[in-house]
Amino acid sequence: TAKLSPEKLLCQLRDRVNVTMIHGSDGPFNTSEWQMYLPRKNLSQEVGHFRQCAVVSSAGSLKSSHLGPEIDTHDAVLRFNGAPTIGFQNDVGEKTTVRLVNSQLVTVEEQKFLTDTLYNTGILIVWDPAPYHAEINEWYRKPDYSFFANYKVYRTRHPEQPFYILNPKMQWQLWDILQENSLEEIQPNPPSSGMLGIVIMMTLCDEVDVYEFLPSKRQTDICHYYQRYHDRACTMGAYHPLLFEKNLVKHINQGQNELIYTHGKVTLPGFRNMHC
Ligand code: NCC
């Protein structure tokens, strides 16, 4: 269904999706109070750049995949929300370099973001659904979840751990490209953490292997590899335009199709290695 060639689509992603983190010099965050909480270094100053990266979805189809050792050979690994490694190393590996979490997880008490040691490894990035192409000021006054308070608490307790707030402009720049390349109208909700994480890693890495975002032969109604809960919407999408995200990723895959079936694996180029 995609309208552009894979090469053109990759260039659109590179040139139109601005992957930045909120910095102390940005809009309403340029107060002396916020300077105490936001990381001083920007993300690329913090991590430099990576050669081979892995993005590990949280899908139930990772169960019994034995992909752990392969995932751990990457220089950097990105995981999502509360996805654990302990007890699941054989299927998902044990390395966590970046963890992308949504603002609901950071805000809602029951999610235990402030106390679960799962969150204390790697670089954290939080994102929050913003109104379509809203200015940062407008979003700041009315975020989808009021995560700023817990962000500050976490930063006070773990001042050495890099913890970024994703600039909310990115989600709609990406959504516009998803919409332009789909024949149907997409629900006006931001992309999933999965899709955001893939594009974040394309900015930091030479090459990105994504696991079980496109489901393998192990596809299942089990939502997460770490829970018993069944829901097809986890794979197909309900709130997030997941199906459209997956079509787009399939279109730009540079790996063999067979590896989708066997490993749930797609390979995407990093933006720095693309010639547009
Ligand atoms: O489930 P979630 O996503 O944390 O999964 C992370 C990313 O993995 C991909 N995925 C997941 C399951 C599956 N069967 N197939 C997949 O492809 C998706 O790309 C997904 O984004 C989110 O995107 O932030 C989401 O977060 C959860 C939940 O908030 C967190 O896990 C914290 O508890 C949302 N679930 C609910 O709100 C009930 C989910 O809709 C989106």
Coordinates of C-alpha atoms and ligand atoms in Angstrom, one line a residue:
T1 CA 0.0 0.0 0.0
A2 CA 3.0 2.3 0.4
K3 CA 3.2 5.0 -2.2
L4 CA 6.8 5.9 -2.2
S5 CA 9.8 3.6 -3.0
P6 CA 11.6 2.3 0.1
E7 CA 14.5 4.6 -0.6
K8 CA 12.4 7.7 -0.9
L9 CA 10.4 6.7 2.2
L10 CA 13.7 6.3 4.2
C11 CA 14.8 9.7 3.1
Q12 CA 11.5 11.2 4.2
L13 CA 11.9 9.7 7.6
R14 CA 15.4 11.0 7.9
D15 CA 14.6 14.5 6.7
R16 CA 11.2 15.1 8.2
V17 CA 11.2 13.4 11.6
N18 CA 13.2 15.4 14.0
V19 CA 14.3 13.2 16.8
T20 CA 15.2 15.5 19.7
M21 CA 14.9 15.4 23.4
I22 CA 13.6 18.3 25.5
H23 CA 16.6 20.4 26.5
G24 CA 16.9 23.1 29.2
S25 CA 17.0 25.7 26.5
D26 CA 13.5 24.7 25.1
G27 CA 10.4 26.8 25.6
P28 CA 8.7 26.4 29.0
F29 CA 11.6 24.2 30.2
N30 CA 14.1 27.1 30.3
T31 CA 13.5 27.9 33.9
S32 CA 16.1 27.5 36.7
E33 CA 13.8 24.9 38.3
W34 CA 13.9 22.7 35.2
Q35 CA 17.7 23.1 34.8
M36 CA 18.1 21.0 37.9
Y37 CA 16.2 18.1 36.4
L38 CA 16.9 17.9 32.7
P39 CA 20.1 16.1 31.6
R40 CA 22.9 18.5 30.8
K41 CA 24.2 16.5 27.9
N42 CA 22.0 15.8 24.9
L43 CA 21.5 12.2 23.9
S44 CA 24.1 11.9 21.2
Q45 CA 26.7 13.6 23.5
E46 CA 25.8 11.0 26.1
V47 CA 26.0 7.9 23.9
G48 CA 27.9 8.9 20.8
H49 CA 26.8 6.5 18.0
F50 CA 26.4 2.8 17.7
R51 CA 27.2 0.4 14.9
Q52 CA 24.7 -2.5 15.3
C53 CA 21.5 -2.0 17.3
A54 CA 18.6 -4.1 18.3
V55 CA 15.0 -3.0 19.0
V56 CA 13.1 -5.6 21.0
S57 CA 9.3 -5.4 20.8
S58 CA 7.3 -6.8 23.8
A59 CA 5.3 -9.2 21.7
G60 CA 4.2 -12.6 23.0
S61 CA 5.8 -14.1 19.9
L62 CA 9.2 -13.6 21.5
K63 CA 8.4 -16.5 23.8
S64 CA 10.5 -19.6 23.0
S65 CA 12.2 -17.7 20.3
H66 CA 15.8 -18.3 21.6
L67 CA 16.7 -14.9 20.2
G68 CA 18.5 -13.8 23.3
P69 CA 22.1 -14.5 22.4
E70 CA 21.6 -13.0 18.9
I71 CA 20.0 -9.8 20.4
D72 CA 22.9 -9.5 22.9
T73 CA 25.5 -9.4 20.1
H74 CA 24.3 -5.9 19.2
D75 CA 26.2 -2.8 20.5
A76 CA 23.0 -1.3 21.9
V77 CA 19.6 -2.7 22.7
L78 CA 16.3 -0.7 23.1
R79 CA 13.4 -2.1 25.1
F80 CA 9.9 -0.8 25.9
N81 CA 8.0 0.1 29.0
G82 CA 8.0 -2.7 31.7
A83 CA 9.5 -5.4 29.5
P84 CA 11.9 -7.4 31.7
T85 CA 15.0 -9.3 30.9
I86 CA 15.5 -11.3 34.1
G87 CA 14.0 -14.7 33.7
F88 CA 13.7 -14.2 29.9
Q89 CA 17.3 -13.9 28.8
N90 CA 17.1 -16.9 26.5
D91 CA 14.4 -15.3 24.4
V92 CA 15.1 -11.5 24.7
G93 CA 18.7 -11.2 25.9
E94 CA 20.0 -9.4 28.9
K95 CA 21.5 -6.1 27.6
T96 CA 19.4 -2.9 27.9
T97 CA 21.0 0.3 26.6
V98 CA 17.9 2.4 26.1
R99 CA 14.4 2.0 27.6
L100 CA 11.6 3.9 26.0
V101 CA 8.6 4.3 28.3
N102 CA 5.2 6.0 27.8
S103 CA 4.0 8.7 30.2
Q104 CA 1.2 6.5 31.5
L105 CA 3.7 4.1 32.9
V106 CA 5.6 6.9 34.6
T107 CA 2.5 8.4 36.0
V108 CA 0.2 5.6 37.1
E109 CA 1.0 4.5 40.7
E110 CA 0.3 0.7 40.1
Q111 CA 3.0 0.6 37.4
K112 CA 5.7 1.0 40.1
F113 CA 7.9 3.1 37.9
L114 CA 9.5 4.9 40.9
T115 CA 10.3 1.7 42.8
D116 CA 10.9 -1.2 40.4
T117 CA 14.6 -1.7 39.9
L118 CA 13.9 -2.8 36.3
Y119 CA 14.0 0.9 35.4
N120 CA 17.4 1.6 36.9
T121 CA 19.5 0.3 34.0
G122 CA 20.3 2.1 30.8
I123 CA 19.2 5.4 29.4
L124 CA 15.5 6.2 30.0
I125 CA 13.4 8.1 27.5
V126 CA 9.7 9.0 28.3
W127 CA 7.2 10.2 25.7
D128 CA 3.7 11.6 26.1
P129 CA 0.9 11.8 23.5
A130 CA 0.6 15.4 22.4
P131 CA -2.2 17.2 20.5
Y132 CA -1.7 17.1 16.7
H133 CA 1.3 19.4 15.8
A134 CA 0.8 21.3 19.1
E135 CA 3.5 23.8 20.2
I136 CA 5.5 22.6 23.2
N137 CA 3.9 25.3 25.3
E138 CA 0.4 24.0 24.7
W139 CA 1.4 20.4 25.4
Y140 CA 3.3 21.4 28.5
R141 CA 0.2 23.0 30.0
K142 CA -1.9 19.9 29.3
P143 CA 0.1 16.7 28.8
D144 CA -1.9 13.5 28.2
Y145 CA -0.6 12.1 31.5
S146 CA 0.8 14.4 34.2
F147 CA 4.2 12.7 34.3
F148 CA 6.3 15.7 35.1
A149 CA 6.0 15.3 38.9
N150 CA 7.2 11.7 38.8
Y151 CA 9.9 12.6 36.3
K152 CA 11.3 15.0 38.8
V153 CA 11.1 12.6 41.7
Y154 CA 12.9 9.9 39.6
R155 CA 15.6 12.4 38.6
T156 CA 16.2 13.3 42.2
R157 CA 16.5 9.7 43.3
H158 CA 18.7 8.7 40.3
P159 CA 20.6 11.8 39.3
E160 CA 23.4 9.8 37.5
Q161 CA 21.0 7.9 35.2
P162 CA 20.4 9.7 31.9
F163 CA 16.6 10.2 31.6
Y164 CA 15.2 12.2 28.7
I165 CA 11.8 13.6 27.6
L166 CA 11.2 13.0 23.9
N167 CA 10.3 16.2 22.1
P168 CA 6.6 15.7 21.3
K169 CA 6.9 17.1 17.8
M170 CA 8.4 13.9 16.6
Q171 CA 5.3 11.7 17.0
W172 CA 3.2 13.8 14.5
Q173 CA 6.0 14.3 12.0
L174 CA 6.2 10.5 11.9
W175 CA 2.4 10.1 11.9
D176 CA 2.1 12.4 8.8
I177 CA 4.5 10.1 6.9
L178 CA 2.5 7.1 8.0
Q179 CA -0.7 8.8 6.7
E180 CA 0.7 9.9 3.4
N181 CA 1.8 6.4 2.6
S182 CA -1.4 4.7 3.5
L183 CA -4.5 4.3 1.3
E184 CA -6.8 4.5 4.2
E185 CA -7.4 7.3 6.8
I186 CA -5.4 6.5 9.9
Q187 CA -6.9 7.2 13.4
P188 CA -5.4 10.5 14.6
N189 CA -3.5 8.9 17.5
P190 CA 0.3 9.0 17.9
P191 CA 2.5 6.0 16.8
S192 CA 3.2 3.2 19.3
S193 CA 6.3 3.2 21.5
G194 CA 7.5 0.5 19.1
M195 CA 7.5 2.8 16.0
L196 CA 9.0 5.7 18.0
G197 CA 11.8 3.5 19.3
I198 CA 12.7 2.2 15.9
V199 CA 13.1 5.8 14.5
I200 CA 15.1 6.9 17.6
M201 CA 17.5 4.0 17.0
M202 CA 17.8 4.8 13.3
T203 CA 19.2 8.2 14.4
L204 CA 21.8 6.7 16.8
C205 CA 22.9 3.5 14.9
D206 CA 24.5 2.4 11.6
E207 CA 22.1 -0.5 11.3
V208 CA 19.0 -1.5 13.3
D209 CA 17.6 -5.0 13.7
V210 CA 14.0 -5.0 14.9
Y211 CA 12.7 -8.2 16.6
E212 CA 9.1 -9.3 16.6
F213 CA 7.6 -6.0 15.6
L214 CA 6.6 -7.8 12.4
P215 CA 5.3 -11.1 13.8
S216 CA 7.1 -14.3 13.0
K217 CA 5.7 -17.8 12.7
R218 CA 5.4 -17.6 16.5
Q219 CA 2.6 -15.0 16.2
T220 CA 0.2 -15.4 19.1
D221 CA -2.7 -13.6 20.8
I222 CA -0.6 -13.5 23.9
C223 CA 0.1 -9.8 24.3
H224 CA 3.5 -9.7 26.0
Y225 CA 6.3 -12.3 26.3
Y226 CA 6.3 -11.6 30.0
Q227 CA 2.6 -11.8 30.8
R228 CA -0.3 -14.4 30.4
Y229 CA -2.7 -11.8 29.1
H230 CA -4.3 -12.5 25.7
D231 CA -5.4 -9.6 23.3
R232 CA -5.1 -9.5 19.6
A233 CA -5.2 -5.7 19.7
C234 CA -1.6 -5.8 21.1
T235 CA -0.3 -7.0 17.8
M236 CA -2.9 -5.4 15.4
G237 CA -3.4 -2.1 17.3
A238 CA -6.4 -0.3 18.6
Y239 CA -5.4 3.2 19.9
H240 CA -2.1 3.3 18.0
P241 CA -1.9 3.0 14.2
L242 CA 0.1 -0.3 14.6
L243 CA -1.0 -1.9 11.4
F244 CA 0.1 1.1 9.4
E245 CA 3.4 1.2 11.2
K246 CA 4.0 -2.4 10.5
N247 CA 3.2 -2.0 6.8
L248 CA 5.6 0.9 6.6
V249 CA 8.4 -1.1 8.3
K250 CA 7.8 -4.1 6.1
H251 CA 8.2 -1.8 3.1
I252 CA 11.6 -0.4 4.2
N253 CA 13.0 -3.7 5.4
Q254 CA 16.4 -4.4 3.9
G255 CA 16.7 -7.9 5.4
Q256 CA 15.5 -11.1 3.9
N257 CA 11.7 -11.8 4.0
E258 CA 12.4 -15.3 5.3
L259 CA 14.0 -13.8 8.4
I260 CA 10.6 -12.1 9.3
Y261 CA 9.0 -15.6 9.3
T262 CA 11.8 -17.3 11.2
H263 CA 13.1 -14.6 13.5
G264 CA 10.5 -11.8 13.4
K265 CA 13.5 -9.8 12.3
V266 CA 13.7 -6.8 10.0
T267 CA 16.9 -4.8 9.3
L268 CA 16.8 -1.1 8.7
P269 CA 19.6 1.3 7.8
G270 CA 20.7 4.1 10.2
F271 CA 20.1 7.6 8.8
R272 CA 23.7 8.5 8.8
N273 CA 24.5 5.8 6.2
M274 CA 21.7 6.9 3.8
H275 CA 22.3 8.8 0.6
C276 CA 19.3 10.9 -0.3
Ligands
NCC1 O1 2.4 -3.1 25.1 P1 3.6 -2.2 24.9 O2 3.0 -0.8 24.2 O3 4.3 -1.8 26.1 O4 4.5 -2.8 23.9 C1 5.7 -2.1 23.4 C2 5.7 -2.1 21.9 O5 5.9 -3.4 21.4 C3 5.1 -3.6 20.2 N1 4.2 -4.8 20.4 C4 3.8 -5.1 21.6 C5 3.0 -6.3 21.8 C6 2.6 -7.0 20.7 N2 1.9 -8.1 20.8 N3 3.0 -6.6 19.4 C7 3.8 -5.5 19.3 O6 4.2 -5.2 18.1 C8 4.4 -2.3 19.9 O7 5.1 -1.6 19.0 C9 4.4 -1.6 21.3 O8 4.5 -0.2 21.1 C10 3.1 1.5 24.0 O9 3.2 1.6 22.8 O10 3.6 2.3 24.8 C11 2.2 0.3 24.6 O11 2.2 0.5 26.0 C12 1.2 -0.4 26.7 C13 1.2 0.0 28.2 O12 0.9 1.3 28.5 C14 2.7 -0.3 28.7 O13 3.1 -1.6 28.5 C15 2.8 0.0 30.2 O14 2.1 -0.9 31.0 C16 -0.2 -0.1 26.1 N4 -1.2 -1.0 26.8 C17 -2.2 -0.5 27.6 O15 -2.3 0.7 27.8 C18 -3.1 -1.5 28.2 C19 -0.2 -0.4 24.6 O16 -1.5 -0.2 24.1 C20 0.9 0.4 23.9

